[in-house]
Amino acid sequence: MCKRHSPRSPGSPANSGRRPPHPEFAPAADAYAYPQHLREAIEQAPQAPGIYVFHGAEGGLPLYIGKSVNLRSRLLSHLRNAEEARMLRQTQRISFERTAGEIGALLLEARLIKQLQPLYNQKLRRNRQLCAWQMPDAGSGASAPVLVYSRDLDFAHTPRLFGLYSSRTTAVAALQALADEHQLCYGRLGLEKLAPGRGCFRAMLQHCAGVCCGRESAQAHDARLADALEAIRVMCWPFAGAVGLVERWEDEVQVHAVNQWCYLGSAGSVEAARALHQQAPGFDADGYKILCKPLLGSALEIVPL
Ligand SMILES: [Zn+2]
Protein backbone atom coordinates (compact mmCIF):
# COMPACT_ATOMS: atom_id res chain seq x y z
CA MET A 1 0.00 0.00 0.00
CA CYS A 2 1.32 3.46 -0.90
CA LYS A 3 1.31 5.70 2.14
CA ARG A 4 1.10 8.93 0.12
CA HIS A 5 -2.32 7.91 -1.19
CA SER A 6 -3.74 6.91 2.16
CA PRO A 7 -6.23 9.38 3.68
CA ARG A 8 -4.71 11.61 6.32
CA SER A 9 -6.35 11.98 9.65
CA PRO A 10 -7.45 15.53 10.59
CA GLY A 11 -4.64 17.47 12.11
CA SER A 12 -1.86 15.38 10.63
CA PRO A 13 0.99 17.49 9.23
CA ALA A 14 0.15 17.43 5.51
CA ASN A 15 2.98 19.75 4.48
CA SER A 16 5.30 19.79 7.39
CA GLY A 17 8.33 19.78 5.13
CA ARG A 18 9.40 16.35 6.32
CA ARG A 19 9.92 13.68 3.74
CA PRO A 20 7.16 11.06 3.79
CA PRO A 21 8.35 7.89 5.47
CA HIS A 22 9.53 5.12 3.26
CA PRO A 23 6.71 2.55 3.15
CA GLU A 24 8.89 -0.09 4.80
CA PHE A 25 9.56 2.23 7.73
CA ALA A 26 6.03 3.60 8.04
CA PRO A 27 5.01 4.33 11.63
CA ALA A 28 3.14 1.51 13.35
CA ALA A 29 0.08 3.69 14.00
CA ASP A 30 -0.56 3.91 10.25
CA ALA A 31 -0.29 0.18 9.79
CA TYR A 32 -2.94 -0.33 12.46
CA ALA A 33 -5.60 2.01 11.04
CA TYR A 34 -8.75 0.29 9.84
CA PRO A 35 -8.72 0.05 6.04
CA GLN A 36 -11.12 2.59 4.53
CA HIS A 37 -13.31 0.02 2.79
CA LEU A 38 -14.11 -1.67 6.11
CA ARG A 39 -14.86 1.42 8.17
CA GLU A 40 -18.45 1.66 7.00
CA ALA A 41 -19.11 -1.96 7.90
CA ILE A 42 -17.77 -1.38 11.38
CA GLU A 43 -19.83 1.75 11.88
CA GLN A 44 -22.90 -0.29 10.93
CA ALA A 45 -22.09 -3.14 13.26
CA PRO A 46 -24.71 -3.46 16.00
CA GLN A 47 -23.81 -2.92 19.63
CA ALA A 48 -25.32 -6.28 20.40
CA PRO A 49 -24.27 -9.95 20.62
CA GLY A 50 -23.46 -12.04 17.58
CA ILE A 51 -20.74 -13.40 15.34
CA TYR A 52 -18.77 -11.62 12.64
CA VAL A 53 -16.88 -12.91 9.64
CA PHE A 54 -13.91 -11.34 7.83
CA HIS A 55 -14.19 -12.39 4.18
CA GLY A 56 -11.16 -12.56 1.92
CA ALA A 57 -10.89 -11.43 -1.66
CA GLU A 58 -11.03 -14.78 -3.39
CA GLY A 59 -14.62 -16.01 -3.43
CA GLY A 60 -15.32 -14.26 -0.13
CA LEU A 61 -13.82 -17.18 1.78
CA PRO A 62 -13.85 -16.55 5.53
CA LEU A 63 -10.47 -15.51 6.93
CA TYR A 64 -11.60 -15.23 10.51
CA ILE A 65 -14.76 -15.79 12.55
CA GLY A 66 -15.24 -14.21 15.95
CA LYS A 67 -17.98 -13.59 18.47
CA SER A 68 -18.86 -10.89 20.94
CA VAL A 69 -21.62 -9.61 23.17
CA ASN A 70 -20.95 -6.23 21.55
CA LEU A 71 -20.04 -6.62 17.89
CA ARG A 72 -19.09 -3.01 17.21
CA SER A 73 -16.72 -2.57 20.12
CA ARG A 74 -15.17 -5.97 19.47
CA LEU A 75 -14.52 -5.02 15.84
CA LEU A 76 -13.03 -1.70 16.86
CA SER A 77 -10.61 -3.54 19.14
CA HIS A 78 -9.36 -5.75 16.35
CA LEU A 79 -6.25 -3.82 15.42
CA ARG A 80 -3.94 -4.59 18.27
CA ASN A 81 -1.02 -6.13 16.47
CA ALA A 82 0.71 -6.57 13.14
CA GLU A 83 -0.89 -9.93 12.44
CA GLU A 84 -4.40 -8.55 12.87
CA ALA A 85 -3.50 -5.59 10.65
CA ARG A 86 -2.30 -8.01 7.98
CA MET A 87 -5.52 -10.01 8.24
CA LEU A 88 -7.60 -6.85 7.87
CA ARG A 89 -5.67 -5.78 4.78
CA GLN A 90 -6.69 -9.10 3.23
CA THR A 91 -10.30 -8.61 4.27
CA GLN A 92 -12.69 -7.60 1.50
CA ARG A 93 -15.82 -7.30 3.57
CA ILE A 94 -17.24 -8.05 7.01
CA SER A 95 -20.54 -9.79 7.64
CA PHE A 96 -22.46 -10.27 10.90
CA GLU A 97 -25.06 -12.53 12.32
CA ARG A 98 -26.92 -11.40 15.39
CA THR A 99 -27.68 -13.71 18.29
CA ALA A 100 -29.78 -13.15 21.40
CA GLY A 101 -26.85 -13.52 23.78
CA GLU A 102 -23.42 -14.89 24.52
CA ILE A 103 -24.36 -18.56 24.44
CA GLY A 104 -25.93 -18.25 21.01
CA ALA A 105 -22.81 -16.45 19.79
CA LEU A 106 -20.48 -19.11 21.24
CA LEU A 107 -22.50 -21.95 19.71
CA LEU A 108 -22.69 -20.35 16.29
CA GLU A 109 -19.02 -19.39 16.31
CA ALA A 110 -17.91 -22.94 17.19
CA ARG A 111 -20.17 -24.42 14.52
CA LEU A 112 -19.00 -22.05 11.77
CA ILE A 113 -15.32 -22.38 12.62
CA LYS A 114 -15.62 -26.14 12.45
CA GLN A 115 -17.55 -25.99 9.17
CA LEU A 116 -15.47 -23.37 7.39
CA GLN A 117 -12.01 -23.71 9.02
CA PRO A 118 -11.03 -20.04 8.47
CA LEU A 119 -7.36 -19.35 7.87
CA TYR A 120 -6.79 -17.20 10.95
CA ASN A 121 -8.80 -19.19 13.50
CA GLN A 122 -7.02 -21.86 15.42
CA LYS A 123 -8.29 -25.09 14.02
CA LEU A 124 -10.90 -26.63 16.27
CA ARG A 125 -10.29 -30.29 16.61
CA ARG A 126 -12.59 -32.79 15.07
CA ASN A 127 -14.51 -34.74 17.64
CA ARG A 128 -13.44 -38.20 16.58
CA GLN A 129 -10.17 -37.95 18.52
CA LEU A 130 -11.78 -37.02 21.81
CA CYS A 131 -10.86 -39.11 24.83
CA ALA A 132 -11.46 -39.11 28.58
CA TRP A 133 -10.38 -41.06 31.66
CA GLN A 134 -12.95 -43.54 32.91
CA MET A 135 -12.69 -44.72 36.50
CA PRO A 136 -13.42 -48.40 37.08
CA ASP A 137 -16.69 -49.46 38.66
CA ALA A 138 -16.39 -49.51 42.47
CA GLY A 139 -17.07 -53.24 42.62
CA SER A 140 -14.57 -54.20 39.93
CA GLY A 141 -11.48 -54.30 42.13
CA ALA A 142 -9.52 -52.26 39.61
CA SER A 143 -7.98 -48.96 40.69
CA ALA A 144 -6.52 -47.32 37.59
CA PRO A 145 -8.47 -45.07 35.23
CA VAL A 146 -8.76 -46.30 31.65
CA LEU A 147 -8.52 -44.03 28.61
CA VAL A 148 -11.69 -44.29 26.53
CA TYR A 149 -12.60 -42.67 23.20
CA SER A 150 -15.78 -40.93 22.10
CA ARG A 151 -15.80 -42.90 18.86
CA ASP A 152 -16.30 -46.08 20.92
CA LEU A 153 -18.55 -44.85 23.74
CA ASP A 154 -21.44 -42.41 23.92
CA PHE A 155 -19.85 -39.78 26.18
CA ALA A 156 -23.22 -38.11 26.83
CA HIS A 157 -24.37 -41.23 28.72
CA THR A 158 -21.20 -42.92 29.94
CA PRO A 159 -20.72 -42.68 33.72
CA ARG A 160 -17.45 -42.01 35.59
CA LEU A 161 -15.76 -40.04 32.78
CA PHE A 162 -13.23 -37.34 33.66
CA GLY A 163 -11.52 -34.68 31.58
CA LEU A 164 -11.89 -34.23 27.83
CA TYR A 165 -8.76 -34.47 25.75
CA SER A 166 -7.88 -34.31 22.10
CA SER A 167 -5.17 -36.97 22.31
CA ARG A 168 -3.70 -39.67 24.50
CA THR A 169 -0.64 -37.47 25.05
CA THR A 170 -2.61 -34.58 26.54
CA ALA A 171 -4.74 -36.99 28.61
CA VAL A 172 -1.65 -38.64 30.13
CA ALA A 173 -0.02 -35.25 30.79
CA ALA A 174 -3.19 -34.05 32.55
CA LEU A 175 -3.35 -37.14 34.76
CA GLN A 176 0.35 -36.79 35.62
CA ALA A 177 -0.21 -33.15 36.57
CA LEU A 178 -3.15 -34.18 38.76
CA ALA A 179 -0.99 -36.86 40.40
CA ASP A 180 1.83 -34.38 41.02
CA GLU A 181 -0.53 -31.88 42.58
CA HIS A 182 -2.18 -34.42 44.90
CA GLN A 183 0.76 -36.74 45.66
CA LEU A 184 -0.89 -39.65 43.87
CA CYS A 185 1.02 -42.71 42.70
CA TYR A 186 1.82 -43.12 38.98
CA GLY A 187 1.95 -46.86 39.65
CA ARG A 188 -1.55 -47.12 41.09
CA LEU A 189 -2.85 -44.83 38.34
CA GLY A 190 -1.47 -47.18 35.70
CA LEU A 191 0.92 -44.54 34.36
CA GLU A 192 3.99 -46.65 35.12
CA LYS A 193 4.81 -50.22 36.00
CA LEU A 194 6.01 -50.87 39.54
CA ALA A 195 8.65 -53.43 40.34
CA PRO A 196 7.12 -56.05 42.68
CA GLY A 197 7.56 -55.20 46.34
CA ARG A 198 9.09 -51.80 45.69
CA GLY A 199 7.68 -48.31 45.93
CA CYS A 200 7.79 -45.94 43.01
CA PHE A 201 10.61 -43.49 42.34
CA ARG A 202 8.35 -40.53 43.10
CA ALA A 203 7.64 -41.96 46.57
CA MET A 204 11.35 -41.61 47.37
CA LEU A 205 11.14 -37.96 46.37
CA GLN A 206 7.95 -37.50 48.42
CA HIS A 207 6.06 -36.68 45.21
CA CYS A 208 3.88 -39.76 45.79
CA ALA A 209 2.37 -40.10 49.26
CA GLY A 210 3.44 -43.74 49.23
CA VAL A 211 0.46 -45.98 48.55
CA CYS A 212 2.99 -48.10 46.63
CA CYS A 213 5.18 -48.68 49.70
CA GLY A 214 2.61 -48.84 52.48
CA ARG A 215 2.96 -45.25 53.69
CA GLU A 216 -0.72 -44.66 53.02
CA SER A 217 -3.73 -46.90 52.46
CA ALA A 218 -5.22 -47.56 49.04
CA GLN A 219 -8.45 -46.15 50.43
CA ALA A 220 -6.83 -42.82 51.36
CA HIS A 221 -5.10 -42.60 47.98
CA ASP A 222 -8.26 -43.38 46.03
CA ALA A 223 -10.37 -40.94 48.05
CA ARG A 224 -7.90 -38.16 47.24
CA LEU A 225 -7.98 -39.18 43.57
CA ALA A 226 -11.80 -39.15 43.53
CA ASP A 227 -11.86 -35.66 45.07
CA ALA A 228 -9.35 -34.36 42.54
CA LEU A 229 -11.22 -35.87 39.60
CA GLU A 230 -14.56 -34.40 40.65
CA ALA A 231 -13.55 -30.98 39.28
CA ILE A 232 -13.17 -32.42 35.77
CA ARG A 233 -16.08 -34.87 35.72
CA VAL A 234 -17.90 -35.16 32.38
CA MET A 235 -21.56 -34.76 33.20
CA CYS A 236 -24.03 -37.20 31.67
CA TRP A 237 -26.81 -35.56 29.64
CA PRO A 238 -29.28 -34.74 32.44
CA PHE A 239 -32.49 -34.58 30.38
CA ALA A 240 -34.79 -37.23 28.90
CA GLY A 241 -34.34 -35.85 25.38
CA ALA A 242 -33.62 -32.64 23.49
CA VAL A 243 -34.11 -29.30 25.24
CA GLY A 244 -34.31 -25.67 24.19
CA LEU A 245 -32.18 -23.13 26.02
CA VAL A 246 -33.97 -19.79 25.86
CA GLU A 247 -31.84 -16.68 25.54
CA ARG A 248 -33.15 -13.12 25.36
CA TRP A 249 -31.66 -9.81 24.25
CA GLU A 250 -33.99 -6.83 24.45
CA ASP A 251 -36.90 -7.87 22.17
CA GLU A 252 -35.08 -10.78 20.61
CA VAL A 253 -35.57 -14.36 21.67
CA GLN A 254 -33.54 -17.34 20.59
CA VAL A 255 -34.20 -20.95 21.49
CA HIS A 256 -31.03 -23.02 21.16
CA ALA A 257 -31.92 -26.64 20.44
CA VAL A 258 -29.55 -29.05 22.16
CA ASN A 259 -29.48 -32.81 22.53
CA GLN A 260 -26.79 -34.93 24.24
CA TRP A 261 -24.59 -31.80 24.58
CA CYS A 262 -24.81 -31.38 20.83
CA TYR A 263 -25.97 -28.08 19.34
CA LEU A 264 -28.71 -28.60 16.73
CA GLY A 265 -29.38 -24.97 15.81
CA SER A 266 -31.26 -21.92 17.03
CA ALA A 267 -34.74 -20.64 16.25
CA GLY A 268 -37.00 -17.74 17.15
CA SER A 269 -39.56 -19.84 19.03
CA VAL A 270 -39.94 -23.14 20.86
CA GLU A 271 -42.10 -24.48 18.02
CA ALA A 272 -39.49 -23.64 15.42
CA ALA A 273 -36.76 -25.09 17.65
CA ARG A 274 -38.76 -28.35 17.77
CA ALA A 275 -38.41 -28.55 14.01
CA LEU A 276 -34.62 -28.58 14.48
CA HIS A 277 -34.95 -31.44 16.94
CA GLN A 278 -33.29 -34.44 15.38
CA GLN A 279 -30.98 -37.26 16.21
CA ALA A 280 -27.90 -35.84 17.90
CA PRO A 281 -24.89 -36.42 15.63
CA GLY A 282 -22.71 -37.54 18.56
CA PHE A 283 -20.99 -36.07 21.58
CA ASP A 284 -19.63 -32.61 20.86
CA ALA A 285 -16.84 -31.31 23.08
CA ASP A 286 -17.34 -27.66 22.12
CA GLY A 287 -21.06 -27.96 22.75
CA TYR A 288 -20.35 -29.60 26.09
CA LYS A 289 -17.93 -26.87 27.17
CA ILE A 290 -20.26 -24.06 26.12
CA LEU A 291 -23.48 -25.62 27.41
CA CYS A 292 -22.54 -27.47 30.57
CA LYS A 293 -22.76 -24.46 32.91
CA PRO A 294 -25.86 -22.85 31.37
CA LEU A 295 -27.76 -26.14 31.28
CA LEU A 296 -26.80 -27.30 34.76
CA GLY A 297 -26.75 -23.86 36.36
CA SER A 298 -30.35 -23.15 35.31
CA ALA A 299 -29.91 -19.36 35.24
CA LEU A 300 -31.64 -19.51 31.83
CA GLU A 301 -35.02 -20.93 30.93
CA ILE A 302 -34.91 -24.51 29.66
CA VAL A 303 -37.83 -26.10 27.81
CA PRO A 304 -38.19 -29.72 26.68
CA LEU A 305 -38.39 -30.07 22.89
ZN1 LIG B 1 3.99 -44.42 44.35
Tab-separated table of C-alpha atoms and ligand atoms in Angstrom:
chain	number	residue	atom	x	y	z
A	1	MET	CA	0.000	0.000	0.000
A	2	CYS	CA	1.323	3.457	-0.897
A	3	LYS	CA	1.313	5.704	2.141
A	4	ARG	CA	1.095	8.931	0.115
A	5	HIS	CA	-2.316	7.911	-1.189
A	6	SER	CA	-3.743	6.913	2.156
A	7	PRO	CA	-6.231	9.377	3.681
A	8	ARG	CA	-4.715	11.614	6.316
A	9	SER	CA	-6.350	11.977	9.651
A	10	PRO	CA	-7.454	15.527	10.586
A	11	GLY	CA	-4.643	17.474	12.112
A	12	SER	CA	-1.859	15.385	10.634
A	13	PRO	CA	0.988	17.495	9.226
A	14	ALA	CA	0.153	17.433	5.508
A	15	ASN	CA	2.985	19.750	4.484
A	16	SER	CA	5.303	19.793	7.387
A	17	GLY	CA	8.332	19.780	5.126
A	18	ARG	CA	9.398	16.355	6.321
A	19	ARG	CA	9.919	13.680	3.740
A	20	PRO	CA	7.162	11.057	3.792
A	21	PRO	CA	8.350	7.891	5.471
A	22	HIS	CA	9.535	5.117	3.256
A	23	PRO	CA	6.708	2.551	3.148
A	24	GLU	CA	8.895	-0.087	4.803
A	25	PHE	CA	9.555	2.234	7.727
A	26	ALA	CA	6.034	3.599	8.044
A	27	PRO	CA	5.010	4.331	11.629
A	28	ALA	CA	3.135	1.511	13.348
A	29	ALA	CA	0.076	3.692	14.001
A	30	ASP	CA	-0.555	3.911	10.251
A	31	ALA	CA	-0.288	0.178	9.786
A	32	TYR	CA	-2.940	-0.326	12.458
A	33	ALA	CA	-5.604	2.006	11.043
A	34	TYR	CA	-8.748	0.289	9.844
A	35	PRO	CA	-8.718	0.047	6.041
A	36	GLN	CA	-11.116	2.588	4.527
A	37	HIS	CA	-13.315	0.019	2.787
A	38	LEU	CA	-14.107	-1.667	6.111
A	39	ARG	CA	-14.862	1.415	8.173
A	40	GLU	CA	-18.450	1.657	7.004
A	41	ALA	CA	-19.114	-1.964	7.904
A	42	ILE	CA	-17.767	-1.381	11.383
A	43	GLU	CA	-19.832	1.752	11.877
A	44	GLN	CA	-22.905	-0.286	10.925
A	45	ALA	CA	-22.092	-3.142	13.263
A	46	PRO	CA	-24.705	-3.463	15.999
A	47	GLN	CA	-23.808	-2.919	19.625
A	48	ALA	CA	-25.321	-6.285	20.398
A	49	PRO	CA	-24.273	-9.950	20.619
A	50	GLY	CA	-23.464	-12.036	17.576
A	51	ILE	CA	-20.743	-13.397	15.344
A	52	TYR	CA	-18.765	-11.620	12.640
A	53	VAL	CA	-16.882	-12.914	9.635
A	54	PHE	CA	-13.913	-11.338	7.826
A	55	HIS	CA	-14.195	-12.390	4.179
A	56	GLY	CA	-11.163	-12.559	1.923
A	57	ALA	CA	-10.895	-11.428	-1.661
A	58	GLU	CA	-11.033	-14.776	-3.385
A	59	GLY	CA	-14.619	-16.010	-3.432
A	60	GLY	CA	-15.322	-14.260	-0.130
A	61	LEU	CA	-13.820	-17.175	1.784
A	62	PRO	CA	-13.846	-16.547	5.530
A	63	LEU	CA	-10.474	-15.511	6.930
A	64	TYR	CA	-11.604	-15.230	10.510
A	65	ILE	CA	-14.759	-15.787	12.546
A	66	GLY	CA	-15.240	-14.212	15.951
A	67	LYS	CA	-17.984	-13.594	18.473
A	68	SER	CA	-18.861	-10.887	20.942
A	69	VAL	CA	-21.620	-9.613	23.169
A	70	ASN	CA	-20.945	-6.230	21.550
A	71	LEU	CA	-20.037	-6.621	17.891
A	72	ARG	CA	-19.095	-3.007	17.213
A	73	SER	CA	-16.725	-2.570	20.123
A	74	ARG	CA	-15.170	-5.971	19.472
A	75	LEU	CA	-14.518	-5.024	15.837
A	76	LEU	CA	-13.027	-1.701	16.863
A	77	SER	CA	-10.613	-3.538	19.139
A	78	HIS	CA	-9.362	-5.754	16.349
A	79	LEU	CA	-6.253	-3.817	15.422
A	80	ARG	CA	-3.944	-4.587	18.272
A	81	ASN	CA	-1.018	-6.128	16.468
A	82	ALA	CA	0.708	-6.572	13.138
A	83	GLU	CA	-0.891	-9.926	12.436
A	84	GLU	CA	-4.397	-8.546	12.871
A	85	ALA	CA	-3.502	-5.593	10.654
A	86	ARG	CA	-2.303	-8.008	7.984
A	87	MET	CA	-5.520	-10.006	8.242
A	88	LEU	CA	-7.596	-6.853	7.871
A	89	ARG	CA	-5.667	-5.779	4.783
A	90	GLN	CA	-6.688	-9.102	3.227
A	91	THR	CA	-10.302	-8.613	4.265
A	92	GLN	CA	-12.689	-7.597	1.498
A	93	ARG	CA	-15.824	-7.302	3.570
A	94	ILE	CA	-17.238	-8.047	7.007
A	95	SER	CA	-20.537	-9.793	7.642
A	96	PHE	CA	-22.455	-10.269	10.897
A	97	GLU	CA	-25.056	-12.534	12.318
A	98	ARG	CA	-26.922	-11.400	15.386
A	99	THR	CA	-27.678	-13.706	18.294
A	100	ALA	CA	-29.780	-13.150	21.404
A	101	GLY	CA	-26.852	-13.520	23.776
A	102	GLU	CA	-23.424	-14.889	24.517
A	103	ILE	CA	-24.361	-18.564	24.444
A	104	GLY	CA	-25.929	-18.255	21.012
A	105	ALA	CA	-22.812	-16.450	19.794
A	106	LEU	CA	-20.478	-19.108	21.244
A	107	LEU	CA	-22.497	-21.946	19.711
A	108	LEU	CA	-22.693	-20.345	16.288
A	109	GLU	CA	-19.020	-19.387	16.312
A	110	ALA	CA	-17.915	-22.936	17.193
A	111	ARG	CA	-20.170	-24.419	14.518
A	112	LEU	CA	-19.001	-22.050	11.774
A	113	ILE	CA	-15.315	-22.378	12.623
A	114	LYS	CA	-15.621	-26.141	12.446
A	115	GLN	CA	-17.550	-25.988	9.173
A	116	LEU	CA	-15.466	-23.366	7.395
A	117	GLN	CA	-12.006	-23.706	9.023
A	118	PRO	CA	-11.026	-20.040	8.474
A	119	LEU	CA	-7.357	-19.348	7.868
A	120	TYR	CA	-6.790	-17.205	10.954
A	121	ASN	CA	-8.797	-19.185	13.498
A	122	GLN	CA	-7.019	-21.856	15.416
A	123	LYS	CA	-8.291	-25.087	14.016
A	124	LEU	CA	-10.904	-26.634	16.272
A	125	ARG	CA	-10.288	-30.294	16.607
A	126	ARG	CA	-12.594	-32.789	15.070
A	127	ASN	CA	-14.505	-34.745	17.636
A	128	ARG	CA	-13.444	-38.202	16.577
A	129	GLN	CA	-10.168	-37.948	18.515
A	130	LEU	CA	-11.775	-37.020	21.813
A	131	CYS	CA	-10.863	-39.110	24.830
A	132	ALA	CA	-11.458	-39.114	28.585
A	133	TRP	CA	-10.384	-41.056	31.663
A	134	GLN	CA	-12.951	-43.538	32.912
A	135	MET	CA	-12.693	-44.717	36.505
A	136	PRO	CA	-13.415	-48.397	37.078
A	137	ASP	CA	-16.686	-49.459	38.661
A	138	ALA	CA	-16.386	-49.505	42.467
A	139	GLY	CA	-17.073	-53.242	42.617
A	140	SER	CA	-14.568	-54.204	39.932
A	141	GLY	CA	-11.479	-54.298	42.133
A	142	ALA	CA	-9.520	-52.260	39.607
A	143	SER	CA	-7.975	-48.960	40.687
A	144	ALA	CA	-6.518	-47.320	37.590
A	145	PRO	CA	-8.473	-45.074	35.228
A	146	VAL	CA	-8.760	-46.301	31.646
A	147	LEU	CA	-8.517	-44.033	28.612
A	148	VAL	CA	-11.692	-44.288	26.531
A	149	TYR	CA	-12.603	-42.672	23.198
A	150	SER	CA	-15.775	-40.926	22.102
A	151	ARG	CA	-15.805	-42.896	18.856
A	152	ASP	CA	-16.297	-46.078	20.921
A	153	LEU	CA	-18.547	-44.853	23.741
A	154	ASP	CA	-21.439	-42.411	23.922
A	155	PHE	CA	-19.854	-39.785	26.178
A	156	ALA	CA	-23.217	-38.112	26.833
A	157	HIS	CA	-24.373	-41.227	28.720
A	158	THR	CA	-21.204	-42.925	29.938
A	159	PRO	CA	-20.717	-42.683	33.717
A	160	ARG	CA	-17.449	-42.005	35.589
A	161	LEU	CA	-15.761	-40.041	32.780
A	162	PHE	CA	-13.229	-37.341	33.662
A	163	GLY	CA	-11.523	-34.678	31.580
A	164	LEU	CA	-11.893	-34.232	27.829
A	165	TYR	CA	-8.756	-34.467	25.746
A	166	SER	CA	-7.877	-34.312	22.097
A	167	SER	CA	-5.175	-36.971	22.313
A	168	ARG	CA	-3.702	-39.670	24.497
A	169	THR	CA	-0.635	-37.466	25.053
A	170	THR	CA	-2.614	-34.585	26.542
A	171	ALA	CA	-4.736	-36.994	28.606
A	172	VAL	CA	-1.654	-38.638	30.130
A	173	ALA	CA	-0.025	-35.251	30.789
A	174	ALA	CA	-3.192	-34.050	32.549
A	175	LEU	CA	-3.350	-37.142	34.757
A	176	GLN	CA	0.348	-36.792	35.622
A	177	ALA	CA	-0.210	-33.152	36.571
A	178	LEU	CA	-3.146	-34.178	38.758
A	179	ALA	CA	-0.994	-36.862	40.401
A	180	ASP	CA	1.832	-34.383	41.021
A	181	GLU	CA	-0.531	-31.880	42.577
A	182	HIS	CA	-2.179	-34.416	44.898
A	183	GLN	CA	0.759	-36.744	45.656
A	184	LEU	CA	-0.892	-39.646	43.873
A	185	CYS	CA	1.025	-42.710	42.697
A	186	TYR	CA	1.816	-43.115	38.981
A	187	GLY	CA	1.946	-46.860	39.645
A	188	ARG	CA	-1.548	-47.122	41.094
A	189	LEU	CA	-2.850	-44.833	38.343
A	190	GLY	CA	-1.467	-47.183	35.701
A	191	LEU	CA	0.917	-44.539	34.357
A	192	GLU	CA	3.993	-46.645	35.118
A	193	LYS	CA	4.812	-50.219	35.998
A	194	LEU	CA	6.008	-50.868	39.539
A	195	ALA	CA	8.652	-53.427	40.336
A	196	PRO	CA	7.119	-56.055	42.678
A	197	GLY	CA	7.564	-55.201	46.340
A	198	ARG	CA	9.094	-51.800	45.685
A	199	GLY	CA	7.677	-48.306	45.931
A	200	CYS	CA	7.793	-45.943	43.009
A	201	PHE	CA	10.610	-43.489	42.344
A	202	ARG	CA	8.345	-40.526	43.098
A	203	ALA	CA	7.639	-41.958	46.574
A	204	MET	CA	11.345	-41.612	47.375
A	205	LEU	CA	11.141	-37.961	46.366
A	206	GLN	CA	7.950	-37.502	48.416
A	207	HIS	CA	6.058	-36.679	45.211
A	208	CYS	CA	3.884	-39.757	45.790
A	209	ALA	CA	2.373	-40.097	49.258
A	210	GLY	CA	3.443	-43.742	49.232
A	211	VAL	CA	0.456	-45.979	48.555
A	212	CYS	CA	2.985	-48.096	46.631
A	213	CYS	CA	5.179	-48.684	49.696
A	214	GLY	CA	2.609	-48.842	52.482
A	215	ARG	CA	2.964	-45.246	53.686
A	216	GLU	CA	-0.723	-44.657	53.022
A	217	SER	CA	-3.732	-46.902	52.459
A	218	ALA	CA	-5.218	-47.558	49.044
A	219	GLN	CA	-8.445	-46.150	50.430
A	220	ALA	CA	-6.834	-42.821	51.364
A	221	HIS	CA	-5.099	-42.601	47.975
A	222	ASP	CA	-8.261	-43.379	46.027
A	223	ALA	CA	-10.368	-40.945	48.050
A	224	ARG	CA	-7.901	-38.156	47.237
A	225	LEU	CA	-7.978	-39.185	43.572
A	226	ALA	CA	-11.801	-39.153	43.534
A	227	ASP	CA	-11.864	-35.661	45.070
A	228	ALA	CA	-9.351	-34.358	42.544
A	229	LEU	CA	-11.218	-35.874	39.604
A	230	GLU	CA	-14.558	-34.401	40.646
A	231	ALA	CA	-13.551	-30.983	39.275
A	232	ILE	CA	-13.174	-32.416	35.765
A	233	ARG	CA	-16.080	-34.873	35.721
A	234	VAL	CA	-17.898	-35.155	32.380
A	235	MET	CA	-21.561	-34.764	33.198
A	236	CYS	CA	-24.032	-37.195	31.672
A	237	TRP	CA	-26.808	-35.564	29.644
A	238	PRO	CA	-29.281	-34.740	32.439
A	239	PHE	CA	-32.493	-34.578	30.380
A	240	ALA	CA	-34.792	-37.227	28.900
A	241	GLY	CA	-34.344	-35.847	25.381
A	242	ALA	CA	-33.623	-32.638	23.490
A	243	VAL	CA	-34.109	-29.299	25.237
A	244	GLY	CA	-34.306	-25.675	24.191
A	245	LEU	CA	-32.181	-23.130	26.021
A	246	VAL	CA	-33.968	-19.792	25.863
A	247	GLU	CA	-31.842	-16.675	25.535
A	248	ARG	CA	-33.148	-13.115	25.360
A	249	TRP	CA	-31.658	-9.811	24.246
A	250	GLU	CA	-33.991	-6.831	24.447
A	251	ASP	CA	-36.903	-7.871	22.173
A	252	GLU	CA	-35.082	-10.782	20.611
A	253	VAL	CA	-35.572	-14.359	21.673
A	254	GLN	CA	-33.545	-17.342	20.589
A	255	VAL	CA	-34.198	-20.946	21.488
A	256	HIS	CA	-31.031	-23.022	21.165
A	257	ALA	CA	-31.924	-26.640	20.444
A	258	VAL	CA	-29.545	-29.050	22.157
A	259	ASN	CA	-29.475	-32.810	22.528
A	260	GLN	CA	-26.791	-34.932	24.240
A	261	TRP	CA	-24.595	-31.803	24.577
A	262	CYS	CA	-24.809	-31.380	20.834
A	263	TYR	CA	-25.969	-28.075	19.341
A	264	LEU	CA	-28.707	-28.601	16.726
A	265	GLY	CA	-29.376	-24.969	15.810
A	266	SER	CA	-31.257	-21.917	17.033
A	267	ALA	CA	-34.739	-20.635	16.246
A	268	GLY	CA	-37.001	-17.739	17.149
A	269	SER	CA	-39.558	-19.836	19.033
A	270	VAL	CA	-39.944	-23.138	20.864
A	271	GLU	CA	-42.104	-24.482	18.018
A	272	ALA	CA	-39.486	-23.638	15.420
A	273	ALA	CA	-36.761	-25.091	17.647
A	274	ARG	CA	-38.764	-28.346	17.766
A	275	ALA	CA	-38.413	-28.551	14.009
A	276	LEU	CA	-34.623	-28.575	14.483
A	277	HIS	CA	-34.948	-31.442	16.935
A	278	GLN	CA	-33.294	-34.441	15.377
A	279	GLN	CA	-30.982	-37.261	16.208
A	280	ALA	CA	-27.898	-35.844	17.897
A	281	PRO	CA	-24.885	-36.416	15.632
A	282	GLY	CA	-22.708	-37.540	18.561
A	283	PHE	CA	-20.989	-36.073	21.578
A	284	ASP	CA	-19.631	-32.610	20.860
A	285	ALA	CA	-16.845	-31.311	23.084
A	286	ASP	CA	-17.336	-27.660	22.124
A	287	GLY	CA	-21.058	-27.958	22.752
A	288	TYR	CA	-20.348	-29.595	26.094
A	289	LYS	CA	-17.931	-26.874	27.165
A	290	ILE	CA	-20.262	-24.064	26.119
A	291	LEU	CA	-23.478	-25.616	27.411
A	292	CYS	CA	-22.537	-27.471	30.575
A	293	LYS	CA	-22.761	-24.464	32.908
A	294	PRO	CA	-25.862	-22.845	31.372
A	295	LEU	CA	-27.765	-26.139	31.280
A	296	LEU	CA	-26.802	-27.298	34.761
A	297	GLY	CA	-26.752	-23.855	36.364
A	298	SER	CA	-30.350	-23.147	35.307
A	299	ALA	CA	-29.911	-19.359	35.241
A	300	LEU	CA	-31.644	-19.510	31.829
A	301	GLU	CA	-35.021	-20.926	30.932
A	302	ILE	CA	-34.907	-24.512	29.657
A	303	VAL	CA	-37.826	-26.098	27.807
A	304	PRO	CA	-38.190	-29.723	26.683
A	305	LEU	CA	-38.389	-30.074	22.889
B	1	ZN	ZN	3.992	-44.418	44.349
